[in-house]
CSV table of C-alpha atoms and ligand atoms in Angstrom, one decimal:
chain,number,residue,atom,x,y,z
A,1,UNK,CA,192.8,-71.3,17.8
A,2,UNK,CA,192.1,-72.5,14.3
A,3,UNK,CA,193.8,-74.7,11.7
A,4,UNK,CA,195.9,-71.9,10.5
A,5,UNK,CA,197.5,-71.3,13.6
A,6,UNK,CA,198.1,-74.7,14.4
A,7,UNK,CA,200.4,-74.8,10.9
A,8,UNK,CA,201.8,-71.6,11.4
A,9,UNK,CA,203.1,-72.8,15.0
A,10,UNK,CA,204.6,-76.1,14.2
A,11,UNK,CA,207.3,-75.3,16.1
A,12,UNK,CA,205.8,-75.2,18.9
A,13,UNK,CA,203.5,-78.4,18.2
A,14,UNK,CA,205.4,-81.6,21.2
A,15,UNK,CA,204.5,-85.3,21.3
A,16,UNK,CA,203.3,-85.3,25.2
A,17,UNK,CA,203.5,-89.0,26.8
A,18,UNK,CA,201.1,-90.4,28.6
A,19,UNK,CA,202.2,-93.2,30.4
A,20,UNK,CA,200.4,-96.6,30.8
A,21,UNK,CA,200.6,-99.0,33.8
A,22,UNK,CA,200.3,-102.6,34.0
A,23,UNK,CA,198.6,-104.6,37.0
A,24,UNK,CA,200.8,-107.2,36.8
A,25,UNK,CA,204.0,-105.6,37.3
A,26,UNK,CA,202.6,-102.1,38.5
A,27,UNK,CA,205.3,-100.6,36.0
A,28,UNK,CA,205.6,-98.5,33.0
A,29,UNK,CA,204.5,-100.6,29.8
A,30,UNK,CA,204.2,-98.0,27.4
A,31,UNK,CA,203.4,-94.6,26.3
A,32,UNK,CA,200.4,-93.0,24.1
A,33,UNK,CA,201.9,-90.1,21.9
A,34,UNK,CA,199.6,-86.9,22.5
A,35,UNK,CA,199.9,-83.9,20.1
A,36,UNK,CA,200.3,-80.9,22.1
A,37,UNK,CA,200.4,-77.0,21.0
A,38,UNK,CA,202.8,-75.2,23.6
A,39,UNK,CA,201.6,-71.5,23.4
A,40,UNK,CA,202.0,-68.4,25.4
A,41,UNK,CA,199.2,-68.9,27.1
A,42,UNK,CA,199.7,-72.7,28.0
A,43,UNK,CA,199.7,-76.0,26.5
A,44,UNK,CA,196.7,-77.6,24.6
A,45,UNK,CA,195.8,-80.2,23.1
A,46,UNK,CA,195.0,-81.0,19.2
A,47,UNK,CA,193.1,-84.0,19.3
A,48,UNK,CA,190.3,-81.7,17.9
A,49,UNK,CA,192.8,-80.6,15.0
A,50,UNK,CA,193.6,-84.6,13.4
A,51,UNK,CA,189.3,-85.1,14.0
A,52,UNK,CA,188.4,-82.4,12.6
A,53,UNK,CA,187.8,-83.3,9.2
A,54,UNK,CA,186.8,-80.2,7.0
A,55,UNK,CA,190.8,-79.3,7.8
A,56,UNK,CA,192.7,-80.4,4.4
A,57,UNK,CA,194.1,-83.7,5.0
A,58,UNK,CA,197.6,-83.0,3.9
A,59,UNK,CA,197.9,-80.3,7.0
A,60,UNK,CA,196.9,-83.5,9.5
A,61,UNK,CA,199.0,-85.2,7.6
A,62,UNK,CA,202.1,-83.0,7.7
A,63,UNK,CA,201.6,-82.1,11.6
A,64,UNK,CA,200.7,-86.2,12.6
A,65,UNK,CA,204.3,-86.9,10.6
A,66,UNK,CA,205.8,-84.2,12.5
A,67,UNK,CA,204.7,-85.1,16.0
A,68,UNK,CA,205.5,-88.6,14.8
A,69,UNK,CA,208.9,-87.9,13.9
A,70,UNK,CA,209.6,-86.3,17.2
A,71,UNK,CA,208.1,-89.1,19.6
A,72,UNK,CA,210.0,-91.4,17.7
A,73,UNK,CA,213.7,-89.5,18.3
A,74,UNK,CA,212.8,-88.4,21.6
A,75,UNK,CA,211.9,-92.6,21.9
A,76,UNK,CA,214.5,-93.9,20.8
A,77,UNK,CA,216.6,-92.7,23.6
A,78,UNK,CA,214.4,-94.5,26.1
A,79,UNK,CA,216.4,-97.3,26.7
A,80,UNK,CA,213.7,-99.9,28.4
A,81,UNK,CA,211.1,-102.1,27.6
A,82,UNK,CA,208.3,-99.8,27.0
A,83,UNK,CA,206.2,-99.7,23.8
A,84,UNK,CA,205.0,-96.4,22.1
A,85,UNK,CA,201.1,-95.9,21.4
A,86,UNK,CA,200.6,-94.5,17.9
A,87,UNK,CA,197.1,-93.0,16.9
A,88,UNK,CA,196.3,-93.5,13.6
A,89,UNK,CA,193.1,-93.3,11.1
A,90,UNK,CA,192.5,-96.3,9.6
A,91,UNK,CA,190.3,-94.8,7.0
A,92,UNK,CA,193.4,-92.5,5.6
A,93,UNK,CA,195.8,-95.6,5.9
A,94,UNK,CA,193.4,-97.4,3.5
A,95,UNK,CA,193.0,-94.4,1.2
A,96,UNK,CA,196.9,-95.2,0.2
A,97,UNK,CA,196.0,-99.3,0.9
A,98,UNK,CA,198.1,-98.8,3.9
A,99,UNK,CA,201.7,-97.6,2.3
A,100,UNK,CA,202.5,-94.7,3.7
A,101,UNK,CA,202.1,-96.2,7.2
A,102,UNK,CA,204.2,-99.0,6.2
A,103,UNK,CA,206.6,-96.9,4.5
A,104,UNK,CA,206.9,-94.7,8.0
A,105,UNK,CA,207.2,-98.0,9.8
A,106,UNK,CA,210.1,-99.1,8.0
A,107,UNK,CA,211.7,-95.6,8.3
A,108,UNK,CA,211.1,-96.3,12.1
A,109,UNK,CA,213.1,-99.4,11.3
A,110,UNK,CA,215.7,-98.4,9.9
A,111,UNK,CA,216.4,-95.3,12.3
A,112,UNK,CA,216.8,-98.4,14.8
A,113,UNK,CA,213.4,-98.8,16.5
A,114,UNK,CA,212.3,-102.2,17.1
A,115,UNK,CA,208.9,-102.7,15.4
A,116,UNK,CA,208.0,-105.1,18.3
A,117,UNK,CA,208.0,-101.7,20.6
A,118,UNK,CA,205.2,-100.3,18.5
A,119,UNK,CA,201.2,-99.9,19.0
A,120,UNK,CA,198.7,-98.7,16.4
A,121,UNK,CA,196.0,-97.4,18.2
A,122,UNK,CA,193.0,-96.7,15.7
A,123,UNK,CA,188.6,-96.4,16.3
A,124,UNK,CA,186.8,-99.4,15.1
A,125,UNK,CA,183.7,-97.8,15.0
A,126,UNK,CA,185.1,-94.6,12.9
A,127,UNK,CA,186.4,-96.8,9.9
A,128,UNK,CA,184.0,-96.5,7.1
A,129,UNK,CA,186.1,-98.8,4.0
A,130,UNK,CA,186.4,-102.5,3.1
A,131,UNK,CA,186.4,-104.5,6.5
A,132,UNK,CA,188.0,-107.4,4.6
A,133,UNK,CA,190.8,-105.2,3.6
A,134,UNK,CA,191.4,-103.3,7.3
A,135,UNK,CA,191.6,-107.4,8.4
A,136,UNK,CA,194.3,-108.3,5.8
A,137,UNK,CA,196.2,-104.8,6.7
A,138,UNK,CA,196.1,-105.5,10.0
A,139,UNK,CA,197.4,-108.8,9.9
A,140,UNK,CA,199.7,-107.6,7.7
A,141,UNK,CA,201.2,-104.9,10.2
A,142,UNK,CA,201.1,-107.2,13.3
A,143,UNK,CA,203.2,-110.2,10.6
A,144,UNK,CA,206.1,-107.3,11.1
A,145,UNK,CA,205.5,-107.6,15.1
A,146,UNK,CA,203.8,-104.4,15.1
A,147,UNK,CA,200.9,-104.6,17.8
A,148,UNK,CA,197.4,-103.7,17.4
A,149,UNK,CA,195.1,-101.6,19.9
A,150,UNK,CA,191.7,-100.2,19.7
A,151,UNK,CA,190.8,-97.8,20.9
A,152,UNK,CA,187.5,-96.4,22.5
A,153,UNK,CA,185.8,-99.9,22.6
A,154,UNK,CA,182.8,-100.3,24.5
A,155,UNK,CA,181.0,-96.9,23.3
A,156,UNK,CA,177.5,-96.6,21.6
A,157,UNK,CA,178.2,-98.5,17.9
A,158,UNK,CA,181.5,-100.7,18.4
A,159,UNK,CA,180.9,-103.8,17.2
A,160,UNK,CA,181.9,-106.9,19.3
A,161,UNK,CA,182.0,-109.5,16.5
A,162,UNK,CA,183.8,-107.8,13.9
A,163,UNK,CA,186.4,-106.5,16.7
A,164,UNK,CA,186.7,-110.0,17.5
A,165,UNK,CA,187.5,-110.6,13.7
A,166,UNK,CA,190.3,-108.0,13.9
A,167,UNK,CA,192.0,-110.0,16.5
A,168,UNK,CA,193.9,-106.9,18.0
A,169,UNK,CA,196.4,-107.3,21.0
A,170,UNK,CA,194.9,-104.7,23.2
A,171,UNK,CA,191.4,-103.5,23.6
A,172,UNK,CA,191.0,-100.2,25.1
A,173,UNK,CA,187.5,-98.9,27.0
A,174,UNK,CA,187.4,-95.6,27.8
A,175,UNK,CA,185.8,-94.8,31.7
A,176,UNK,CA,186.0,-91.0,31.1
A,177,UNK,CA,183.1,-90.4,29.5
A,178,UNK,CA,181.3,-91.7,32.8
A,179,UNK,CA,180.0,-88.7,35.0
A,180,UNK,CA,181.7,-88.9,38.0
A,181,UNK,CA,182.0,-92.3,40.0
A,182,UNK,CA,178.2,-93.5,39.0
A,183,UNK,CA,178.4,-96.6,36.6
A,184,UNK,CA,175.2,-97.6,35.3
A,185,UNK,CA,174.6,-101.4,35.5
A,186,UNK,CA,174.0,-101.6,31.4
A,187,UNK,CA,177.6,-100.3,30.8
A,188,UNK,CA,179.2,-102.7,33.7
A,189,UNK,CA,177.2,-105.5,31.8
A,190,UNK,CA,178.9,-104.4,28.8
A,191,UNK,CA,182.2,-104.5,30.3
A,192,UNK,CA,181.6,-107.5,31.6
A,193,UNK,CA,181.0,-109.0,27.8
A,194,UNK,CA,184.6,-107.2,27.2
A,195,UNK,CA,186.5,-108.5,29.5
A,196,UNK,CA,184.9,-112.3,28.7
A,197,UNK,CA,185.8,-111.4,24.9
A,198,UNK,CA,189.5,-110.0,25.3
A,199,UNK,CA,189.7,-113.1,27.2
A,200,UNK,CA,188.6,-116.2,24.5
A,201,UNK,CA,190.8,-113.7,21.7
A,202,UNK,CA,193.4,-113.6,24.1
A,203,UNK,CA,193.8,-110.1,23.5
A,204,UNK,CA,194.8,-107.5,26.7
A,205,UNK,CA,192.0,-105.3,28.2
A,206,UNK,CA,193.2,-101.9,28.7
A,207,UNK,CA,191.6,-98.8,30.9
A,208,UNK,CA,192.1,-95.3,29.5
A,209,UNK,CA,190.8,-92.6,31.1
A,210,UNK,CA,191.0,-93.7,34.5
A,211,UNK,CA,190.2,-89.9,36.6
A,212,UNK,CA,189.6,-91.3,40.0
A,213,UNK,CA,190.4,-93.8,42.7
A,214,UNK,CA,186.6,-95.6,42.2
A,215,UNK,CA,187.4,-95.6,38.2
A,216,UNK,CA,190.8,-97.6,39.0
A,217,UNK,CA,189.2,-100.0,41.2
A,218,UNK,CA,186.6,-100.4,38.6
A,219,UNK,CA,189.5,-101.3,35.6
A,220,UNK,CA,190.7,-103.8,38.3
A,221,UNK,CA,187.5,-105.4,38.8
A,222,UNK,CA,186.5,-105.9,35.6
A,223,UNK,CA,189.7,-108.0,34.4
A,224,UNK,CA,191.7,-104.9,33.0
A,225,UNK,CA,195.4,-105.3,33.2
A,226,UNK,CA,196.8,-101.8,31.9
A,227,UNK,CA,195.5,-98.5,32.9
A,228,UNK,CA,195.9,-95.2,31.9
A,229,UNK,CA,194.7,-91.8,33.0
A,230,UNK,CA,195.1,-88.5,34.6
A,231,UNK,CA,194.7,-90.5,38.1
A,232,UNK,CA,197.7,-92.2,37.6
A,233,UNK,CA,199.2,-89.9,35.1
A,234,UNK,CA,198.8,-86.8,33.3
A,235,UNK,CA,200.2,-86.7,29.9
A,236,UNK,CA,203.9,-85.1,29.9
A,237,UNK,CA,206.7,-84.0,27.5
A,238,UNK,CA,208.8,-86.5,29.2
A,239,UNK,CA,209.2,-89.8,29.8
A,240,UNK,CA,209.0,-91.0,33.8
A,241,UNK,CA,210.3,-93.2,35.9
A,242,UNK,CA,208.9,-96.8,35.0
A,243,UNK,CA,208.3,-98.1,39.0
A,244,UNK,CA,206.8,-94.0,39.4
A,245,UNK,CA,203.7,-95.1,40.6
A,246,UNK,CA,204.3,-98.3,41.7
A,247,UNK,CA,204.0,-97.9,45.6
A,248,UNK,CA,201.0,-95.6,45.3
A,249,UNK,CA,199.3,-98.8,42.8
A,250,UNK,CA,200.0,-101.6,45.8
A,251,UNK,CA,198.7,-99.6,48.2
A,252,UNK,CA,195.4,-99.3,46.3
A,253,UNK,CA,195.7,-102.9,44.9
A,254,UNK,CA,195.9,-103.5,48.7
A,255,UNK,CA,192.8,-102.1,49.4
A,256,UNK,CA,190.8,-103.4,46.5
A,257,UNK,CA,192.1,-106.5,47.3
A,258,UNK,CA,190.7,-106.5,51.0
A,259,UNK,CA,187.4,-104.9,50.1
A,260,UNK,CA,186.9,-108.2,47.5
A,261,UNK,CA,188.0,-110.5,49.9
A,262,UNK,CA,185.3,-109.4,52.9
A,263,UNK,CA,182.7,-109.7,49.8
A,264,UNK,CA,183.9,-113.5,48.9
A,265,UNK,CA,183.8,-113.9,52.5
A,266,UNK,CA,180.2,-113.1,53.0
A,267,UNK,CA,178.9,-115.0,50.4
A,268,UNK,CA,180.6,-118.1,52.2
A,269,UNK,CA,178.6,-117.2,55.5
A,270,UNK,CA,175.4,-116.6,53.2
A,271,UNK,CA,176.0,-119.6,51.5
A,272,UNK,CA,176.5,-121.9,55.2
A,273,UNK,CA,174.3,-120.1,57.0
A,274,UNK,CA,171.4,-121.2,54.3
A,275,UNK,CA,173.0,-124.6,54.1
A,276,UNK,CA,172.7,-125.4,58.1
A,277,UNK,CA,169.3,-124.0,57.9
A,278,UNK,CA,168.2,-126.1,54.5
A,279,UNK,CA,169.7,-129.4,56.7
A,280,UNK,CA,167.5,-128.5,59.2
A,281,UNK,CA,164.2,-128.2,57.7
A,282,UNK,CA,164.5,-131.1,55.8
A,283,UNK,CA,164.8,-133.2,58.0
A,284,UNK,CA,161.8,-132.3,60.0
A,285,UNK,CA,160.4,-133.3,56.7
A,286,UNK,CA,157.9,-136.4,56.4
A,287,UNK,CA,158.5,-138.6,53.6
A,288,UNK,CA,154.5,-137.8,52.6
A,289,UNK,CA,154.9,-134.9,52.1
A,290,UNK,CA,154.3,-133.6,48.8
A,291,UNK,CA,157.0,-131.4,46.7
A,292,UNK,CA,154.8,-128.5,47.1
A,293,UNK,CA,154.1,-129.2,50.7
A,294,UNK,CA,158.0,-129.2,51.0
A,295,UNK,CA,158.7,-125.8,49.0
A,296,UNK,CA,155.9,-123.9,51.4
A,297,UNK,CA,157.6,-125.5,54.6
A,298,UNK,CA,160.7,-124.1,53.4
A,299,UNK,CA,159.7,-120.8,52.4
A,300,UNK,CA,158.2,-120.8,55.9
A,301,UNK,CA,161.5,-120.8,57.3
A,302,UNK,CA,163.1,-119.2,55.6
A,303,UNK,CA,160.9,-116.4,55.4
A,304,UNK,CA,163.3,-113.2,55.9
A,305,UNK,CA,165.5,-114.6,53.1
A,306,UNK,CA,163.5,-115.3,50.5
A,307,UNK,CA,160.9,-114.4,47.9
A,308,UNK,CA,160.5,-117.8,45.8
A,309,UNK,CA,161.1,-121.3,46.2
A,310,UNK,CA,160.9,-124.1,44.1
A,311,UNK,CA,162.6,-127.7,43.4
A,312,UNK,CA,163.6,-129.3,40.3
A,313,UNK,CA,165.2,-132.3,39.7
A,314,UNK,CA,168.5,-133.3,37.7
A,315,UNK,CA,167.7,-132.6,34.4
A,316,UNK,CA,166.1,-129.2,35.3
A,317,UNK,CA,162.6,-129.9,35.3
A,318,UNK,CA,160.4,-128.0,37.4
A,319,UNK,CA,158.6,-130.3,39.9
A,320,UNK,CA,156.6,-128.5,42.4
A,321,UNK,CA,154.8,-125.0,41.8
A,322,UNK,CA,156.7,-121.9,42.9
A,323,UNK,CA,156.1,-121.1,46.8
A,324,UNK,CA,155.4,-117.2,46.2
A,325,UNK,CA,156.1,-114.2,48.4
A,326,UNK,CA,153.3,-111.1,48.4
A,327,UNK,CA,153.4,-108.9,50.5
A,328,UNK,CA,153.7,-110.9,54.1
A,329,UNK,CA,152.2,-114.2,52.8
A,330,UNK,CA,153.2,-117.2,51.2
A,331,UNK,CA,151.5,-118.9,48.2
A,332,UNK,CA,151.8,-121.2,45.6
A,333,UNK,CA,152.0,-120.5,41.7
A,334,UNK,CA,151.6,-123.2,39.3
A,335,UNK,CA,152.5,-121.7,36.4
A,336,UNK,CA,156.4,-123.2,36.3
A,337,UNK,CA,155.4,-126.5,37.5
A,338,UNK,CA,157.2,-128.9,35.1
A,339,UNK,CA,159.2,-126.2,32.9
A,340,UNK,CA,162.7,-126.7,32.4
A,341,UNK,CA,165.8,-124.9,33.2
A,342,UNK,CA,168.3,-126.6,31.8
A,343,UNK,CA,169.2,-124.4,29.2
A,344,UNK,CA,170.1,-121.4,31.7
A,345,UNK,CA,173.7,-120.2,32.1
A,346,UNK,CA,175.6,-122.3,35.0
A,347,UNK,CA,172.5,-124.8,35.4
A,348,UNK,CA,174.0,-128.0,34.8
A,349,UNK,CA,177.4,-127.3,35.7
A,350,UNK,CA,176.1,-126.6,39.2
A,351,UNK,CA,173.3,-129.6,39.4
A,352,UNK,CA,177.0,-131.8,38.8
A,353,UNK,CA,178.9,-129.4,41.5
A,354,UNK,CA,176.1,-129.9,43.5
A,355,UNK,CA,176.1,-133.6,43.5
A,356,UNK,CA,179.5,-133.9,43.5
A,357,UNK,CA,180.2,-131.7,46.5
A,358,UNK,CA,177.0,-132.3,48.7
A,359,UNK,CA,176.6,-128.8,49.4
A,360,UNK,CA,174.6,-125.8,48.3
A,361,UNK,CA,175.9,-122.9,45.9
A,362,UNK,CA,175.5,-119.1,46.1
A,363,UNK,CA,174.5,-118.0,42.3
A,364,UNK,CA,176.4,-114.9,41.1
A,365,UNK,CA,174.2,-111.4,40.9
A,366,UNK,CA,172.4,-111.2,38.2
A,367,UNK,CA,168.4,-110.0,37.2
A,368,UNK,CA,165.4,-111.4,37.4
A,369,UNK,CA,163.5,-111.2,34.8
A,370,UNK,CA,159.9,-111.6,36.7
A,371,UNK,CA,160.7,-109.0,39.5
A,372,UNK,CA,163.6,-106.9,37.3
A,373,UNK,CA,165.5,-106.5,40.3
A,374,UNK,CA,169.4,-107.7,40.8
A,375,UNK,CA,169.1,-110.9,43.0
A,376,UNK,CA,171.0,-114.1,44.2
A,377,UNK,CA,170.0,-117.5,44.0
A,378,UNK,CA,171.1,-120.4,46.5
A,379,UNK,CA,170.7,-124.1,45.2
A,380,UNK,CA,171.2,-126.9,47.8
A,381,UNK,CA,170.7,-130.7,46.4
A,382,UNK,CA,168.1,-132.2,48.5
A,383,UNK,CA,169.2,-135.6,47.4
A,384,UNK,CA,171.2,-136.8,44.0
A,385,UNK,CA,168.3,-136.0,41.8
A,386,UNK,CA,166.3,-133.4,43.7
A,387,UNK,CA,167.7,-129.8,43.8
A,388,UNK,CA,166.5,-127.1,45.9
A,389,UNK,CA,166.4,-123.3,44.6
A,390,UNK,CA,165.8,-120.3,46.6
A,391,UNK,CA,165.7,-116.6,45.5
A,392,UNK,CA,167.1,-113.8,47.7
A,393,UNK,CA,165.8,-110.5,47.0
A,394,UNK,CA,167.8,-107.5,46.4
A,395,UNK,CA,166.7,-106.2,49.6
A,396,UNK,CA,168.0,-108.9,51.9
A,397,UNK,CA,171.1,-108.8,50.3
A,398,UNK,CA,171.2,-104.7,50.3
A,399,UNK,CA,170.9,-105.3,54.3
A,400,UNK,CA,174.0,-107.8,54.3
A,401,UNK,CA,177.6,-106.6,54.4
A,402,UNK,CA,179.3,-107.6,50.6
A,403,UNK,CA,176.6,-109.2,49.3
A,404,UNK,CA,176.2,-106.5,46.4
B,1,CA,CA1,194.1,-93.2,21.7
């Protein structure tokens, strides 16, 4: 199929509807218009046709207006809640200074569509013009209570600051593009930066392309409250029920829920069992001993658990040497001896916690940058200005139930 026959058809060109969930309520929010072709030999998709830019623009135009038109009746009818996702390309919208969307927007209007129940969805990272001018139409369009989503965030080349800039109401990350159920531990840091971002901008983080049980669990766990996808979904020439996959979502929140819950749980038996143990060794401690005498005492003990150990006190300076695992045997390293910490994420919130609370804490995962492997570390306050740090290897915590 080519351009030609895409113009020659129109009247077989639909607006399909893909429906898009919300955690909170496990109901219909909204739908994302989809321009569909329905031939003889089945229904396709033209996201190919508005991309494809060596097509004149004025037949994109004409079929976009025309899908448009007919997800906008076929909308109106719906008499609910739910918001309608528009695509749009910002770089067109700019070529008229934004008019002709705004001029569609008011004939929206006045054929009785609340603006409040509209989305622009546009590509951040496709948008070649004037940044300062997409800003002021953007703010612009959302003044008139229209809201603002982009899309495909997250993807090689979008641009966290200036997406932050654009203060949109919903950011939408893409999972499909993900072979199969194996997420690579860049990309889930990257996510994690999304969902901290959305977050300060209070914008909504949204999941598209959610394929598989493992992908839905993976929007949930990384803060995202509307989903969207063939799992849930496909895309359809009708509007569905809004509670349509609301049983089907508790059950899995259910489950998700559950699994999280034995993982919190085992990092409060980690982080008691290590306490106990710290308790103990201390105080079989002399008061002669030295801070390195201390750290290798403890690494002693602690040997299965560990592969470094060292003390600093309350302002994060290093005071013994590192007690060092190789191989089967302990050592010391001098080399940190009096550097300070204090400038790492979390330090000195949890020096305070620590003091405050008398106990030890159970860091989060995260890597080490001497070993480059995914790790744990427990702190436990010796007294109210000596702190206690020991790092668990990834292979302890591989052997533990939910400690991954
Ligand atoms: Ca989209």
């Amino acid at each position: 199929m080519d351009a030609l026959d895409v113009i020659m058809n129109k009247d077989k060109i639909v607006p399909y509807f893909q429906p898009i969930i919300s955690a909170d309520t496990q109901l219909v929010i909204g739908y994302e218009v989809l321009a569909r072709i329905e031939l003889d030999d089945g229904v396709k998709s033209l996201g190919w046709f508005f991309k494809d830019h060596s097509i004149p623009e004025e037949y994109r135009q004409e079929v976009d207006e025309y899908v448009c038109h007919l997800a906008i009746e076929k909308f109106l009818s719906l008499k609910d809640d739910t918001k309608l996702f528009i695509n749009v390309d910002m770089n067109e919208i700019l070529a008229t200074n934004g008019e002709r969307l705004i001029k569609s927007l008011k004939s929206f209007e006045l054929n009785g569509l609340l603006l409040s129940k509209i989305v622009i969805e546009f590509t951040e990272q496709d948008f070649k013009g004037d940044f300062s001018l997409l800003k002021h139409l953007l703010t612009y369009i959302q003044s008139l209570g229209v809201q603002i989503a982009i899309d495909d965030v997250g993807k090689a080349g979008s641009n966290l600051d200036q997406i932050a800039q654009l203060k949109p109401n919903i950011v939408k990350v893409d999972l499909e593009f993900l072979e199969g159920d194996a997420f690579p531990q860049l990309y889930r840091d990257v996510l994690y930066s999304l969902s901290l971002l959305t977050r300060k901008i209070g914008a909504t983080l949204m999941f598209e392309g959610v394929g598989s049980f493992n992908q839905l669990n993976y929007a949930w766990r990384n803060g995202g409250r509307y989903y969207q996808g063939f799992y849930l979904s496909r895309p359809k020439p009708n509007f569905q029920k809004s509670d349509f996959c609301k049983m089907s979502l508790k059950k899995e929140f259910h489950h998700f829920i559950h699994y999280e819950r034995k993982k919190i749980e085992a990092q409060f038996t980690l982080t008691e069992k290590l306490g106990l143990l710290l308790k103990n060794s201390l105080k079989k401690l002399k008061s002669l001993d030295s801070y390195d005498d201390v750290v290798m005492q403890i690494a002693k003990e602690l040997d299965e658990v560990s592969f470094r150990v060292y003390i600093c006190d309350h302002d994060g300076y290093q005071q013994s040497g590192n007690a060092v695992k190789d191989k089967n045997n302990w050592h010391l390293e001098e080399g940190s001896r009096f550097k300070n910490w204090s400038w790492r994420p979390y330090f000195l919130e949890n020096i305070v916690r620590m003091n405050y609370e008398r106990k030890g804490i159970l860091s989060d995962l995260y890597t080490d940058i001497e070993k480059d492997e995914i790790i744990r570390t427990y702190s436990f306050p010796i007294d109210d200005r000596l702190f206690l740090f020991v790092d668990i290897p990834y292979n302890y915590l591989f052997e533990q139930d939910g400690l991954i």
